[in-house]
C-alpha atoms as a PDB file:
ATOM      1  CA  MET A   1     -12.042 -11.851  56.274  1.00  0.00           C
ATOM      2  CA  LYS A   2      -9.628  -9.965  54.278  1.00  0.00           C
ATOM      3  CA  LYS A   3      -7.766 -13.033  53.461  1.00  0.00           C
ATOM      4  CA  ILE A   4     -10.826 -15.527  52.378  1.00  0.00           C
ATOM      5  CA  LEU A   5     -12.069 -12.452  49.749  1.00  0.00           C
ATOM      6  CA  SER A   6      -7.645 -12.153  48.270  1.00  0.00           C
ATOM      7  CA  ALA A   7      -8.051 -15.664  47.644  1.00  0.00           C
ATOM      8  CA  ALA A   8     -10.931 -15.907  45.959  1.00  0.00           C
ATOM      9  CA  PHE A   9     -10.103 -13.251  43.919  1.00  0.00           C
ATOM     10  CA  LEU A  10      -7.502 -14.153  43.306  1.00  0.00           C
ATOM     11  CA  ALA A  11      -9.284 -17.929  42.838  1.00  0.00           C
ATOM     12  CA  VAL A  12     -10.808 -16.126  40.142  1.00  0.00           C
ATOM     13  CA  ILE A  13      -8.368 -13.904  38.679  1.00  0.00           C
ATOM     14  CA  PHE A  14      -6.927 -18.081  37.747  1.00  0.00           C
ATOM     15  CA  THR A  15      -9.757 -18.729  36.919  1.00  0.00           C
ATOM     16  CA  ALA A  16     -11.165 -16.331  33.953  1.00  0.00           C
ATOM     17  CA  SER A  17      -6.756 -15.985  32.912  1.00  0.00           C
ATOM     18  CA  ALA A  18      -7.109 -19.627  32.508  1.00  0.00           C
ATOM     19  CA  GLN A  19      -9.842 -19.478  30.382  1.00  0.00           C
ATOM     20  CA  GLN A  20      -8.865 -16.537  28.078  1.00  0.00           C
ATOM     21  CA  PRO A  21      -7.725 -18.293  24.723  1.00  0.00           C
ATOM     22  CA  ALA A  22      -4.094 -18.737  24.035  1.00  0.00           C
ATOM     23  CA  GLN A  23      -2.520 -16.247  21.944  1.00  0.00           C
ATOM     24  CA  LYS A  24      -1.121 -17.536  18.482  1.00  0.00           C
ATOM     25  CA  ALA A  25       2.488 -17.384  18.164  1.00  0.00           C
ATOM     26  CA  GLU A  26       3.525 -15.084  15.268  1.00  0.00           C
ATOM     27  CA  GLN A  27       4.795 -16.401  12.358  1.00  0.00           C
ATOM     28  CA  ILE A  28       8.415 -16.364  11.735  1.00  0.00           C
ATOM     29  CA  THR A  29       9.617 -15.590   7.721  1.00  0.00           C
ATOM     30  CA  ASN A  30      12.330 -14.737   6.355  1.00  0.00           C
ATOM     31  CA  ARG A  31      12.242 -11.349   3.889  1.00  0.00           C
ATOM     32  CA  TYR A  32      11.372 -13.290   1.355  1.00  0.00           C
ATOM     33  CA  ALA A  33       8.014 -14.014   3.066  1.00  0.00           C
ATOM     34  CA  MET A  34       8.846 -18.165   3.972  1.00  0.00           C
ATOM     35  CA  LYS A  35       8.108 -19.486   6.813  1.00  0.00           C
ATOM     36  CA  LEU A  36      10.721 -19.875   9.423  1.00  0.00           C
ATOM     37  CA  SER A  37      11.407 -22.351  12.854  1.00  0.00           C
ATOM     38  CA  ARG A  38      13.291 -22.023  15.730  1.00  0.00           C
ATOM     39  CA  ASN A  39      15.485 -24.430  16.866  1.00  0.00           C
ATOM     40  CA  ASP A  40      16.440 -24.975  20.554  1.00  0.00           C
ATOM     41  CA  ASP A  41      19.474 -23.874  19.685  1.00  0.00           C
ATOM     42  CA  GLY A  42      18.500 -20.540  19.208  1.00  0.00           C
ATOM     43  CA  SER A  43      19.436 -21.177  14.490  1.00  0.00           C
ATOM     44  CA  TYR A  44      16.529 -21.291  12.323  1.00  0.00           C
ATOM     45  CA  SER A  45      15.810 -23.937   9.708  1.00  0.00           C
ATOM     46  CA  LEU A  46      13.006 -23.554   6.872  1.00  0.00           C
ATOM     47  CA  ILE A  47       9.497 -25.224   6.845  1.00  0.00           C
ATOM     48  CA  ASN A  48       8.753 -26.906   3.993  1.00  0.00           C
ATOM     49  CA  GLU A  49      12.315 -26.542   2.410  1.00  0.00           C
ATOM     50  CA  LYS A  50      12.080 -29.501   0.284  1.00  0.00           C
ATOM     51  CA  ARG A  51       9.080 -27.983  -1.493  1.00  0.00           C
ATOM     52  CA  TYR A  52      11.090 -25.100  -2.029  1.00  0.00           C
ATOM     53  CA  ALA A  53      13.942 -27.129  -3.116  1.00  0.00           C
ATOM     54  CA  LYS A  54      12.372 -27.839  -6.536  1.00  0.00           C
ATOM     55  CA  ILE A  55      11.437 -24.233  -7.744  1.00  0.00           C
ATOM     56  CA  LEU A  56      14.792 -22.606  -6.220  1.00  0.00           C
ATOM     57  CA  ASP A  57      18.461 -23.108  -6.067  1.00  0.00           C
ATOM     58  CA  LEU A  58      18.201 -21.980  -2.051  1.00  0.00           C
ATOM     59  CA  SER A  59      21.969 -22.121  -2.102  1.00  0.00           C
ATOM     60  CA  GLU A  60      21.092 -18.570  -4.131  1.00  0.00           C
ATOM     61  CA  ILE A  61      18.774 -16.981  -1.746  1.00  0.00           C
ATOM     62  CA  GLU A  62      21.162 -14.772   0.604  1.00  0.00           C
ATOM     63  CA  ASP A  63      19.376 -14.261   3.628  1.00  0.00           C
ATOM     64  CA  LEU A  64      17.236 -17.285   4.290  1.00  0.00           C
ATOM     65  CA  LEU A  65      17.937 -18.394   7.325  1.00  0.00           C
ATOM     66  CA  VAL A  66      17.714 -14.666   8.834  1.00  0.00           C
ATOM     67  CA  PRO A  67      14.095 -14.264  10.348  1.00  0.00           C
ATOM     68  CA  TYR A  68      12.013 -10.755   9.121  1.00  0.00           C
ATOM     69  CA  THR A  69      10.933  -7.774  11.377  1.00  0.00           C
ATOM     70  CA  TYR A  70       8.820  -5.448   9.536  1.00  0.00           C
ATOM     71  CA  LYS A  71       9.196  -1.272  10.091  1.00  0.00           C
ATOM     72  CA  ARG A  72       7.683   1.203   8.695  1.00  0.00           C
ATOM     73  CA  ASP A  73       9.857   2.835   6.711  1.00  0.00           C
ATOM     74  CA  ARG A  74       7.552   5.529   3.872  1.00  0.00           C
ATOM     75  CA  LEU A  75       4.162   4.539   5.132  1.00  0.00           C
ATOM     76  CA  GLN A  76       2.860   5.891   8.403  1.00  0.00           C
ATOM     77  CA  THR A  77      -0.100   5.549  10.256  1.00  0.00           C
ATOM     78  CA  GLN A  78      -1.460   9.082   9.740  1.00  0.00           C
ATOM     79  CA  ASP A  79      -0.456   8.925   6.011  1.00  0.00           C
ATOM     80  CA  TYR A  80      -4.620   6.447   6.011  1.00  0.00           C
ATOM     81  CA  ARG A  81      -6.210   7.379   9.353  1.00  0.00           C
ATOM     82  CA  GLY A  82      -9.071   8.646   9.662  1.00  0.00           C
ATOM     83  CA  VAL A  83     -11.494   8.063   6.748  1.00  0.00           C
ATOM     84  CA  GLU A  84     -14.786   8.268   6.979  1.00  0.00           C
ATOM     85  CA  VAL A  85     -16.288   4.234   6.842  1.00  0.00           C
ATOM     86  CA  ARG A  86     -19.491   3.383   6.053  1.00  0.00           C
ATOM     87  CA  GLU A  87     -21.154  -0.856   5.513  1.00  0.00           C
ATOM     88  CA  PHE A  88     -23.934  -1.372   4.253  1.00  0.00           C
ATOM     89  CA  VAL A  89     -25.924  -4.856   2.873  1.00  0.00           C
ATOM     90  CA  TYR A  90     -25.558  -5.302  -0.105  1.00  0.00           C
ATOM     91  CA  THR A  91     -26.931  -8.801  -0.327  1.00  0.00           C
ATOM     92  CA  THR A  92     -28.137 -11.877   1.688  1.00  0.00           C
ATOM     93  CA  HIS A  93     -27.848 -15.916   0.658  1.00  0.00           C
ATOM     94  CA  LYS A  94     -29.841 -18.386   3.160  1.00  0.00           C
ATOM     95  CA  GLY A  95     -28.819 -18.186   6.778  1.00  0.00           C
ATOM     96  CA  TYR A  96     -26.212 -15.254   6.419  1.00  0.00           C
ATOM     97  CA  GLU A  97     -26.050 -11.250   4.956  1.00  0.00           C
ATOM     98  CA  LEU A  98     -22.820 -10.036   3.198  1.00  0.00           C
ATOM     99  CA  ARG A  99     -20.863  -6.366   3.776  1.00  0.00           C
ATOM    100  CA  ILE A 100     -19.382  -4.013   1.625  1.00  0.00           C
ATOM    101  CA  ALA A 101     -17.018  -1.672   4.303  1.00  0.00           C
ATOM    102  CA  VAL A 102     -16.831   2.156   1.870  1.00  0.00           C
ATOM    103  CA  ASP A 103     -14.063   3.963   2.729  1.00  0.00           C
ATOM    104  CA  MET A 104     -14.718   7.598   1.574  1.00  0.00           C
ATOM    105  CA  ALA A 105     -12.546   9.869  -0.178  1.00  0.00           C
ATOM    106  CA  GLU A 106     -13.593  13.195   0.636  1.00  0.00           C
ATOM    107  CA  SER A 107     -13.889  15.431  -2.387  1.00  0.00           C
ATOM    108  CA  GLU A 108     -16.600  17.677  -4.414  1.00  0.00           C
ATOM    109  CA  ARG A 109     -16.601  16.111  -7.352  1.00  0.00           C
ATOM    110  CA  PRO A 110     -17.855  11.971  -7.772  1.00  0.00           C
ATOM    111  CA  THR A 111     -14.475   9.897  -7.011  1.00  0.00           C
ATOM    112  CA  PRO A 112     -13.369   6.798  -8.596  1.00  0.00           C
ATOM    113  CA  VAL A 113     -13.895   3.954  -7.056  1.00  0.00           C
ATOM    114  CA  VAL A 114     -11.883   0.889  -6.323  1.00  0.00           C
ATOM    115  CA  PHE A 115     -13.212  -2.711  -5.588  1.00  0.00           C
ATOM    116  CA  TYR A 116     -11.242  -5.050  -2.700  1.00  0.00           C
ATOM    117  CA  CYS A 117     -11.425  -8.445  -3.034  1.00  0.00           C
ATOM    118  CA  HIS A 118      -9.098 -10.415   0.333  1.00  0.00           C
ATOM    119  CA  GLY A 119      -7.554 -13.364   0.359  1.00  0.00           C
ATOM    120  CA  GLY A 120      -7.842 -16.717   1.994  1.00  0.00           C
ATOM    121  CA  GLY A 121      -8.075 -19.700   0.145  1.00  0.00           C
ATOM    122  CA  TRP A 122     -12.188 -19.203  -0.816  1.00  0.00           C
ATOM    123  CA  ALA A 123     -12.585 -20.188   2.563  1.00  0.00           C
ATOM    124  CA  ARG A 124     -11.777 -17.555   5.214  1.00  0.00           C
ATOM    125  CA  GLY A 125     -10.357 -14.051   5.456  1.00  0.00           C
ATOM    126  CA  ASN A 126     -12.122 -10.557   5.616  1.00  0.00           C
ATOM    127  CA  ASN A 127     -12.968  -7.593   4.323  1.00  0.00           C
ATOM    128  CA  GLY A 128     -10.739  -5.080   7.188  1.00  0.00           C
ATOM    129  CA  VAL A 129      -7.649  -6.764   4.857  1.00  0.00           C
ATOM    130  CA  TYR A 130      -7.299  -4.342   2.137  1.00  0.00           C
ATOM    131  CA  ARG A 131      -8.105  -1.630   5.142  1.00  0.00           C
ATOM    132  CA  THR A 132      -4.783   0.312   4.675  1.00  0.00           C
ATOM    133  CA  LEU A 133      -4.485   0.687   1.235  1.00  0.00           C
ATOM    134  CA  SER A 134      -8.294   1.400   1.343  1.00  0.00           C
ATOM    135  CA  GLN A 135      -8.169   4.049   3.392  1.00  0.00           C
ATOM    136  CA  TYR A 136      -4.665   5.082   1.800  1.00  0.00           C
ATOM    137  CA  MET A 137      -6.046   5.761  -1.315  1.00  0.00           C
ATOM    138  CA  ALA A 138      -8.773   7.640   0.087  1.00  0.00           C
ATOM    139  CA  LYS A 139      -6.871   9.818   2.050  1.00  0.00           C
ATOM    140  CA  GLN A 140      -4.303  10.576   0.151  1.00  0.00           C
ATOM    141  CA  LYS A 141      -5.626  10.630  -3.543  1.00  0.00           C
ATOM    142  CA  GLY A 142      -8.747  10.829  -3.348  1.00  0.00           C
ATOM    143  CA  VAL A 143     -10.339   7.361  -4.902  1.00  0.00           C
ATOM    144  CA  THR A 144     -13.095   5.935  -2.453  1.00  0.00           C
ATOM    145  CA  GLY A 145     -12.331   2.145  -1.305  1.00  0.00           C
ATOM    146  CA  VAL A 146     -15.342  -0.929  -1.251  1.00  0.00           C
ATOM    147  CA  ARG A 147     -14.340  -4.227   0.619  1.00  0.00           C
ATOM    148  CA  ILE A 148     -15.922  -6.777   0.602  1.00  0.00           C
ATOM    149  CA  ALA A 149     -16.896  -9.633   2.238  1.00  0.00           C
ATOM    150  CA  TYR A 150     -18.132 -12.711  -0.588  1.00  0.00           C
ATOM    151  CA  SER A 151     -19.118 -16.093   0.630  1.00  0.00           C
ATOM    152  CA  LEU A 152     -16.681 -18.438   1.520  1.00  0.00           C
ATOM    153  CA  ALA A 153     -16.778 -22.078   0.827  1.00  0.00           C
ATOM    154  CA  PRO A 154     -17.690 -23.137   4.172  1.00  0.00           C
ATOM    155  CA  GLN A 155     -21.371 -21.508   3.548  1.00  0.00           C
ATOM    156  CA  PRO A 156     -24.281 -23.200   2.950  1.00  0.00           C
ATOM    157  CA  GLY A 157     -24.733 -22.721  -0.707  1.00  0.00           C
ATOM    158  CA  ALA A 158     -21.386 -21.426  -1.686  1.00  0.00           C
ATOM    159  CA  ASP A 159     -19.168 -22.460  -4.562  1.00  0.00           C
ATOM    160  CA  VAL A 160     -17.123 -19.989  -7.181  1.00  0.00           C
ATOM    161  CA  ARG A 161     -19.739 -19.361  -9.465  1.00  0.00           C
ATOM    162  CA  VAL A 162     -21.643 -17.474  -5.848  1.00  0.00           C
ATOM    163  CA  SER A 163     -18.402 -15.671  -4.896  1.00  0.00           C
ATOM    164  CA  ILE A 164     -18.716 -14.412  -8.403  1.00  0.00           C
ATOM    165  CA  ALA A 165     -21.932 -12.932  -8.343  1.00  0.00           C
ATOM    166  CA  ASP A 166     -20.990 -11.691  -4.243  1.00  0.00           C
ATOM    167  CA  VAL A 167     -18.051  -9.826  -6.220  1.00  0.00           C
ATOM    168  CA  LEU A 168     -20.877  -8.712  -9.285  1.00  0.00           C
ATOM    169  CA  ALA A 169     -23.149  -7.156  -6.752  1.00  0.00           C
ATOM    170  CA  ALA A 170     -20.933  -5.153  -4.903  1.00  0.00           C
ATOM    171  CA  VAL A 171     -20.028  -3.638  -8.229  1.00  0.00           C
ATOM    172  CA  GLN A 172     -24.166  -2.727  -8.971  1.00  0.00           C
ATOM    173  CA  TYR A 173     -24.706  -2.092  -5.384  1.00  0.00           C
ATOM    174  CA  VAL A 174     -22.603   0.215  -6.100  1.00  0.00           C
ATOM    175  CA  ARG A 175     -24.101   1.909  -9.288  1.00  0.00           C
ATOM    176  CA  ASP A 176     -26.902   1.581  -8.166  1.00  0.00           C
ATOM    177  CA  HIS A 177     -25.572   4.170  -4.665  1.00  0.00           C
ATOM    178  CA  ALA A 178     -23.469   6.009  -6.515  1.00  0.00           C
ATOM    179  CA  GLY A 179     -25.245   9.156  -6.221  1.00  0.00           C
ATOM    180  CA  GLU A 180     -24.938   8.737  -2.148  1.00  0.00           C
ATOM    181  CA  LEU A 181     -21.364   7.935  -2.265  1.00  0.00           C
ATOM    182  CA  ASN A 182     -20.039  10.534  -4.496  1.00  0.00           C
ATOM    183  CA  ILE A 183     -18.530   7.809  -7.039  1.00  0.00           C
ATOM    184  CA  ASP A 184     -18.152   8.274 -10.475  1.00  0.00           C
ATOM    185  CA  PRO A 185     -19.301   4.639 -11.702  1.00  0.00           C
ATOM    186  CA  SER A 186     -17.904   5.486 -15.256  1.00  0.00           C
ATOM    187  CA  ARG A 187     -14.349   4.874 -13.612  1.00  0.00           C
ATOM    188  CA  MET A 188     -13.670   1.216 -11.303  1.00  0.00           C
ATOM    189  CA  GLY A 189     -10.846  -0.496 -10.182  1.00  0.00           C
ATOM    190  CA  PHE A 190     -11.040  -3.560  -8.354  1.00  0.00           C
ATOM    191  CA  VAL A 191      -7.321  -5.123  -6.247  1.00  0.00           C
ATOM    192  CA  GLY A 192      -6.714  -8.792  -5.103  1.00  0.00           C
ATOM    193  CA  SER A 193      -4.574 -10.778  -4.286  1.00  0.00           C
ATOM    194  CA  SER A 194      -4.403 -15.007  -3.847  1.00  0.00           C
ATOM    195  CA  ALA A 195      -8.117 -15.821  -4.092  1.00  0.00           C
ATOM    196  CA  GLY A 196      -9.289 -13.321  -3.713  1.00  0.00           C
ATOM    197  CA  ALA A 197      -6.946 -11.318  -7.405  1.00  0.00           C
ATOM    198  CA  HIS A 198      -8.390 -14.539  -8.898  1.00  0.00           C
ATOM    199  CA  LEU A 199     -12.461 -12.317  -8.070  1.00  0.00           C
ATOM    200  CA  ALA A 200     -11.884  -9.448  -8.593  1.00  0.00           C
ATOM    201  CA  ALA A 201      -9.607  -9.876 -11.811  1.00  0.00           C
ATOM    202  CA  VAL A 202     -13.341 -12.357 -12.740  1.00  0.00           C
ATOM    203  CA  GLY A 203     -15.022  -8.887 -11.252  1.00  0.00           C
ATOM    204  CA  ALA A 204     -12.233  -6.936 -13.615  1.00  0.00           C
ATOM    205  CA  MET A 205     -12.743  -8.856 -16.763  1.00  0.00           C
ATOM    206  CA  ARG A 206     -16.622  -8.748 -16.538  1.00  0.00           C
ATOM    207  CA  THR A 207     -17.316  -4.689 -15.290  1.00  0.00           C
ATOM    208  CA  PRO A 208     -17.448  -2.885 -18.562  1.00  0.00           C
ATOM    209  CA  GLU A 209     -16.079   0.237 -16.560  1.00  0.00           C
ATOM    210  CA  ALA A 210     -13.331  -0.873 -15.459  1.00  0.00           C
ATOM    211  CA  LYS A 211     -10.004   0.693 -15.262  1.00  0.00           C
ATOM    212  CA  ALA A 212      -7.803  -1.382 -13.058  1.00  0.00           C
ATOM    213  CA  PHE A 213      -6.592  -4.291 -11.722  1.00  0.00           C
ATOM    214  CA  VAL A 214      -4.188  -4.809  -9.355  1.00  0.00           C
ATOM    215  CA  GLY A 215      -3.276  -8.465  -8.423  1.00  0.00           C
ATOM    216  CA  TYR A 216      -1.044 -10.214  -5.368  1.00  0.00           C
ATOM    217  CA  SER A 217      -0.171 -14.105  -6.669  1.00  0.00           C
ATOM    218  CA  GLY A 218      -2.870 -14.859  -8.210  1.00  0.00           C
ATOM    219  CA  ILE A 219      -4.962 -17.641  -9.553  1.00  0.00           C
ATOM    220  CA  TYR A 220      -5.635 -16.943 -12.910  1.00  0.00           C
ATOM    221  CA  ASP A 221      -6.210 -19.839 -14.543  1.00  0.00           C
ATOM    222  CA  LEU A 222      -8.812 -22.087 -12.324  1.00  0.00           C
ATOM    223  CA  GLU A 223      -8.412 -24.767 -15.425  1.00  0.00           C
ATOM    224  CA  THR A 224      -4.787 -25.476 -14.246  1.00  0.00           C
ATOM    225  CA  ALA A 225      -3.645 -23.851 -11.414  1.00  0.00           C
ATOM    226  CA  ALA A 226      -2.663 -26.311  -8.609  1.00  0.00           C
ATOM    227  CA  ILE A 227      -4.498 -24.675  -5.605  1.00  0.00           C
ATOM    228  CA  CYS A 228      -8.257 -26.089  -8.003  1.00  0.00           C
ATOM    229  CA  GLN A 229      -6.648 -29.074 -10.083  1.00  0.00           C
ATOM    230  CA  ARG A 230      -4.581 -31.355  -6.989  1.00  0.00           C
ATOM    231  CA  SER A 231      -6.294 -30.057  -4.074  1.00  0.00           C
ATOM    232  CA  LYS A 232      -7.793 -33.035  -2.792  1.00  0.00           C
ATOM    233  CA  ASP A 233      -9.598 -30.940   0.119  1.00  0.00           C
ATOM    234  CA  GLU A 234     -13.733 -31.893   0.202  1.00  0.00           C
ATOM    235  CA  GLN A 235     -15.266 -28.577  -0.135  1.00  0.00           C
ATOM    236  CA  ARG A 236     -12.486 -26.952  -2.066  1.00  0.00           C
ATOM    237  CA  ILE A 237     -13.953 -29.537  -4.828  1.00  0.00           C
ATOM    238  CA  ALA A 238     -17.130 -29.007  -3.850  1.00  0.00           C
ATOM    239  CA  TYR A 239     -16.356 -25.121  -4.390  1.00  0.00           C
ATOM    240  CA  PHE A 240     -15.047 -25.928  -8.092  1.00  0.00           C
ATOM    241  CA  CYS A 241     -18.223 -27.164  -8.993  1.00  0.00           C
ATOM    242  CA  ASN A 242     -16.511 -31.094  -8.853  1.00  0.00           C
ATOM    243  CA  ARG A 243     -14.144 -28.995 -11.794  1.00  0.00           C
ATOM    244  CA  ASP A 244     -16.321 -28.422 -13.973  1.00  0.00           C
ATOM    245  CA  PRO A 245     -14.512 -28.007 -16.947  1.00  0.00           C
ATOM    246  CA  GLU A 246     -16.900 -24.876 -18.054  1.00  0.00           C
ATOM    247  CA  ILE A 247     -17.628 -23.871 -14.840  1.00  0.00           C
ATOM    248  CA  LEU A 248     -13.961 -23.255 -14.907  1.00  0.00           C
ATOM    249  CA  ARG A 249     -13.591 -22.144 -18.187  1.00  0.00           C
ATOM    250  CA  GLU A 250     -15.757 -18.904 -17.628  1.00  0.00           C
ATOM    251  CA  ALA A 251     -14.520 -18.585 -13.911  1.00  0.00           C
ATOM    252  CA  SER A 252     -10.965 -18.457 -15.101  1.00  0.00           C
ATOM    253  CA  PRO A 253     -10.247 -14.443 -14.925  1.00  0.00           C
ATOM    254  CA  ALA A 254      -7.509 -15.882 -18.097  1.00  0.00           C
ATOM    255  CA  SER A 255     -10.113 -17.219 -20.451  1.00  0.00           C
ATOM    256  CA  ILE A 256     -12.701 -14.610 -20.175  1.00  0.00           C
ATOM    257  CA  VAL A 257     -10.583 -10.874 -21.077  1.00  0.00           C
ATOM    258  CA  PRO A 258     -12.932  -8.895 -22.853  1.00  0.00           C
ATOM    259  CA  SER A 259     -12.648  -8.924 -26.930  1.00  0.00           C
ATOM    260  CA  GLY A 260     -13.174  -4.885 -25.998  1.00  0.00           C
ATOM    261  CA  HIS A 261     -11.250  -2.629 -23.883  1.00  0.00           C
ATOM    262  CA  VAL A 262      -9.513  -4.744 -21.603  1.00  0.00           C
ATOM    263  CA  PRO A 263      -8.597  -2.843 -18.424  1.00  0.00           C
ATOM    264  CA  ALA A 264      -4.820  -1.759 -17.050  1.00  0.00           C
ATOM    265  CA  ALA A 265      -3.021  -4.164 -15.115  1.00  0.00           C
ATOM    266  CA  GLN A 266      -0.826  -4.892 -12.606  1.00  0.00           C
ATOM    267  CA  LEU A 267       0.373  -8.375 -11.656  1.00  0.00           C
ATOM    268  CA  PHE A 268       2.984  -8.961  -8.880  1.00  0.00           C
ATOM    269  CA  CYS A 269       4.019 -12.311  -8.095  1.00  0.00           C
ATOM    270  CA  GLY A 270       7.397 -14.472  -7.064  1.00  0.00           C
ATOM    271  CA  THR A 271       9.275 -17.842  -8.250  1.00  0.00           C
ATOM    272  CA  GLY A 272       9.713 -18.397  -4.356  1.00  0.00           C
ATOM    273  CA  ASP A 273       5.640 -19.249  -4.180  1.00  0.00           C
ATOM    274  CA  ILE A 274       4.877 -22.515  -3.447  1.00  0.00           C
ATOM    275  CA  THR A 275       1.057 -22.991  -2.714  1.00  0.00           C
ATOM    276  CA  VAL A 276       0.404 -20.269  -6.383  1.00  0.00           C
ATOM    277  CA  GLU A 277       2.954 -20.827  -9.260  1.00  0.00           C
ATOM    278  CA  TYR A 278       3.594 -18.110 -10.475  1.00  0.00           C
ATOM    279  CA  THR A 279       3.123 -18.419 -13.839  1.00  0.00           C
ATOM    280  CA  GLN A 280      -0.255 -18.899 -12.919  1.00  0.00           C
ATOM    281  CA  SER A 281       0.885 -14.846 -12.891  1.00  0.00           C
ATOM    282  CA  GLU A 282       2.528 -14.733 -17.110  1.00  0.00           C
ATOM    283  CA  LYS A 283       0.048 -17.150 -18.078  1.00  0.00           C
ATOM    284  CA  PHE A 284      -2.894 -14.009 -17.555  1.00  0.00           C
ATOM    285  CA  ALA A 285      -0.297 -11.743 -18.651  1.00  0.00           C
ATOM    286  CA  GLU A 286      -0.048 -13.572 -21.607  1.00  0.00           C
ATOM    287  CA  ALA A 287      -3.961 -13.465 -22.410  1.00  0.00           C
ATOM    288  CA  LEU A 288      -4.539  -9.923 -21.212  1.00  0.00           C
ATOM    289  CA  ARG A 289      -1.841  -8.808 -23.762  1.00  0.00           C
ATOM    290  CA  LYS A 290      -3.471 -10.875 -26.618  1.00  0.00           C
ATOM    291  CA  ARG A 291      -6.891  -8.659 -26.308  1.00  0.00           C
ATOM    292  CA  GLY A 292      -4.553  -5.396 -25.962  1.00  0.00           C
ATOM    293  CA  GLY A 293      -4.240  -4.533 -21.935  1.00  0.00           C
ATOM    294  CA  LYS A 294      -1.659  -3.286 -20.873  1.00  0.00           C
ATOM    295  CA  VAL A 295       0.338  -5.392 -18.621  1.00  0.00           C
ATOM    296  CA  ASP A 296       3.069  -4.240 -16.127  1.00  0.00           C
ATOM    297  CA  LEU A 297       4.146  -7.548 -14.550  1.00  0.00           C
ATOM    298  CA  GLN A 298       6.506  -7.411 -11.948  1.00  0.00           C
ATOM    299  CA  VAL A 299       8.087 -10.957 -11.248  1.00  0.00           C
ATOM    300  CA  TYR A 300      10.553 -11.368  -7.545  1.00  0.00           C
ATOM    301  CA  PRO A 301      12.626 -13.485  -7.596  1.00  0.00           C
ATOM    302  CA  GLY A 302      12.795 -16.295  -4.669  1.00  0.00           C
ATOM    303  CA  TYR A 303       9.121 -14.364  -3.300  1.00  0.00           C
ATOM    304  CA  ASP A 304       7.130 -16.249  -1.597  1.00  0.00           C
ATOM    305  CA  HIS A 305       3.035 -16.202  -1.546  1.00  0.00           C
ATOM    306  CA  ASN A 306       2.296 -13.687   0.456  1.00  0.00           C
ATOM    307  CA  LEU A 307       5.451 -11.144  -1.571  1.00  0.00           C
ATOM    308  CA  SER A 308       2.685  -8.111  -0.749  1.00  0.00           C
ATOM    309  CA  ASN A 309       2.079  -8.428   2.975  1.00  0.00           C
ATOM    310  CA  LYS A 310       4.466  -7.343   5.939  1.00  0.00           C
ATOM    311  CA  ALA A 311       5.703 -11.157   6.067  1.00  0.00           C
ATOM    312  CA  SER A 312       8.502  -9.949   3.379  1.00  0.00           C
ATOM    313  CA  ASP A 313      10.932  -6.827   3.159  1.00  0.00           C
ATOM    314  CA  LYS A 314       8.801  -5.802  -0.773  1.00  0.00           C
ATOM    315  CA  MET A 315       5.254  -4.888   1.674  1.00  0.00           C
ATOM    316  CA  GLU A 316       6.536  -0.904   1.120  1.00  0.00           C
ATOM    317  CA  GLU A 317       7.779  -1.505  -2.230  1.00  0.00           C
ATOM    318  CA  ILE A 318       4.511  -3.472  -3.162  1.00  0.00           C
ATOM    319  CA  PHE A 319       2.382  -1.320  -2.004  1.00  0.00           C
ATOM    320  CA  PHE A 320       3.124   2.494  -3.327  1.00  0.00           C
ATOM    321  CA  LYS A 321       4.239   0.290  -6.869  1.00  0.00           C
ATOM    322  CA  SER A 322      -0.067  -0.905  -6.202  1.00  0.00           C
ATOM    323  CA  VAL A 323      -0.792   3.144  -5.779  1.00  0.00           C
ATOM    324  CA  ASP A 324       0.881   4.500  -8.405  1.00  0.00           C
ATOM    325  CA  PHE A 325      -1.238   2.323 -11.145  1.00  0.00           C
ATOM    326  CA  LEU A 326      -3.570   2.844  -9.535  1.00  0.00           C
ATOM    327  CA  THR A 327      -3.625   6.758  -9.539  1.00  0.00           C
ATOM    328  CA  ALA A 328      -2.365   6.982 -12.962  1.00  0.00           C
ATOM    329  CA  ASN A 329      -4.142   4.393 -14.686  1.00  0.00           C
ATOM    330  CA  LEU A 330      -8.173   5.597 -12.889  1.00  0.00           C
END
């Protein structure tokens, strides 16, 4: 009887484990956030080598084929853990609702607020992406963070105008609930990466209370960005309203810089970015300066699109530069 039970038990365990989805292997990168593949002999090759070679002299890149693994240095878990988080539905669409996650700063006085927009090509991602930076700012700098979930391309009726309206709706929600959230609505900041940098930048340009914007590898001119103009993905083309020039212009941060107060901007980009050309950041910086804006443009030679996350050895450097910039300008 014991043998039968043991066999049955093992069968159940085997079946359950077989039904578990295979854990996705972690992507290997070099310190520039370029993706690598491991060869059978233990050496490494550069994925997308031909694409990199079109914009970089790869012979001049040190440690090109050396894997990089992030190790904590200055940033420690206790620096940001323990922050109170509140979630709210801030808007609804047909078939779905959208939430903000608010990382509460402890303060007797109303605090500044920063809105965070995640990346993901306007089609994927969630508002957990900027949890570490948001909670660090809340705990160490007394700045409340609002992490926004916005409409994504696969959702019913979503397009770039809808996603922008979501960001602005989140801002309005915070204005309307500033008292209960202990927020000073006259001091707002915006942060985003890639597609999220695009949406956060539009939010900053269209929010009179915006004091600061920080963008990582952002898309700021949809009329020229390859990720928009050269895409053959039908869903992305539809998301950009079949690339209607007027809609793209109105949705491009570089085209809607306000004539009055311009938020201070800190822009990070890498010259080895094969997803979004780094000249997008340069052009946005130029547009901001023409309107009298203060711009801190940080260009990293050889670094790829994800230079601000753990795939890159510049992650902590960029993290703390962002903290200092936001704190100084809010």
